[in-house]
């Protein structure tokens, strides 16, 4: 079975992800969207990803 989740790549402050202070240290993180819709407000396509979770049926 394959489950697909839409994700976005975002630069966030590693110690305080909600911090939006200009010049704050950031690192890239993958942020899933549980609503199944696009995660972006811009047309930057490189920020959007589809995460595939593959499960193996042992039966």
mmCIF file of N, CA, C and O in Angstrom, residues 4-7 31-39:
data_model
loop_
_atom_site.group_PDB
_atom_site.id
_atom_site.type_symbol
_atom_site.label_atom_id
_atom_site.label_comp_id
_atom_site.label_asym_id
_atom_site.label_seq_id
_atom_site.Cartn_x
_atom_site.Cartn_y
_atom_site.Cartn_z
ATOM 1 N N UNK A 4 0.266 8.782 0.166
ATOM 2 C CA UNK A 4 0.949 9.980 -0.316
ATOM 3 C C UNK A 4 0.531 11.193 0.512
ATOM 4 O O UNK A 4 -0.648 11.403 0.759
ATOM 5 N N UNK A 5 1.535 11.955 0.935
ATOM 6 C CA UNK A 5 1.304 13.143 1.753
ATOM 7 C C UNK A 5 2.014 14.319 1.097
ATOM 8 O O UNK A 5 3.190 14.219 0.743
ATOM 9 N N UNK A 6 1.323 15.437 0.914
ATOM 10 C CA UNK A 6 1.933 16.638 0.362
ATOM 11 C C UNK A 6 2.756 17.313 1.446
ATOM 12 O O UNK A 6 2.303 17.480 2.579
ATOM 13 N N UNK A 7 3.993 17.702 1.095
ATOM 14 C CA UNK A 7 4.903 18.337 2.042
ATOM 15 C C UNK A 7 5.493 19.595 1.419
ATOM 16 O O UNK A 7 5.442 19.785 0.221
ATOM 17 N N UNK A 31 7.773 19.811 5.967
ATOM 18 C CA UNK A 31 6.535 19.989 6.738
ATOM 19 C C UNK A 31 5.360 19.359 5.999
ATOM 20 O O UNK A 31 4.956 19.848 4.950
ATOM 21 N N UNK A 32 4.793 18.269 6.533
ATOM 22 C CA UNK A 32 3.637 17.628 5.896
ATOM 23 C C UNK A 32 2.365 18.445 6.095
ATOM 24 O O UNK A 32 2.217 19.171 7.076
ATOM 25 N N UNK A 33 1.441 18.324 5.135
ATOM 26 C CA UNK A 33 0.147 18.987 5.234
ATOM 27 C C UNK A 33 -0.915 17.909 5.363
ATOM 28 O O UNK A 33 -1.164 17.150 4.431
ATOM 29 N N UNK A 34 -1.554 17.831 6.508
ATOM 30 C CA UNK A 34 -2.540 16.784 6.775
ATOM 31 C C UNK A 34 -3.865 17.009 6.055
ATOM 32 O O UNK A 34 -4.715 16.127 6.037
ATOM 33 N N UNK A 35 -4.057 18.192 5.433
ATOM 34 C CA UNK A 35 -5.311 18.479 4.739
ATOM 35 C C UNK A 35 -5.318 17.981 3.296
ATOM 36 O O UNK A 35 -6.326 18.069 2.614
ATOM 37 N N UNK A 36 -4.169 17.489 2.806
ATOM 38 C CA UNK A 36 -4.105 16.942 1.455
ATOM 39 C C UNK A 36 -4.124 17.994 0.360
ATOM 40 O O UNK A 36 -4.490 17.700 -0.772
ATOM 41 N N UNK A 37 -3.757 19.227 0.704
ATOM 42 C CA UNK A 37 -3.724 20.293 -0.295
ATOM 43 C C UNK A 37 -2.317 20.882 -0.367
ATOM 44 O O UNK A 37 -1.476 20.605 0.478
ATOM 45 N N UNK A 38 -2.087 21.692 -1.371
ATOM 46 C CA UNK A 38 -0.775 22.307 -1.578
ATOM 47 C C UNK A 38 -0.386 23.152 -0.373
ATOM 48 O O UNK A 38 -1.214 23.808 0.235
ATOM 49 N N UNK A 39 0.909 23.150 -0.045
ATOM 50 C CA UNK A 39 1.427 23.836 1.135
ATOM 51 C C UNK A 39 1.968 25.229 0.845
ATOM 52 O O UNK A 39 2.662 25.779 1.666
#
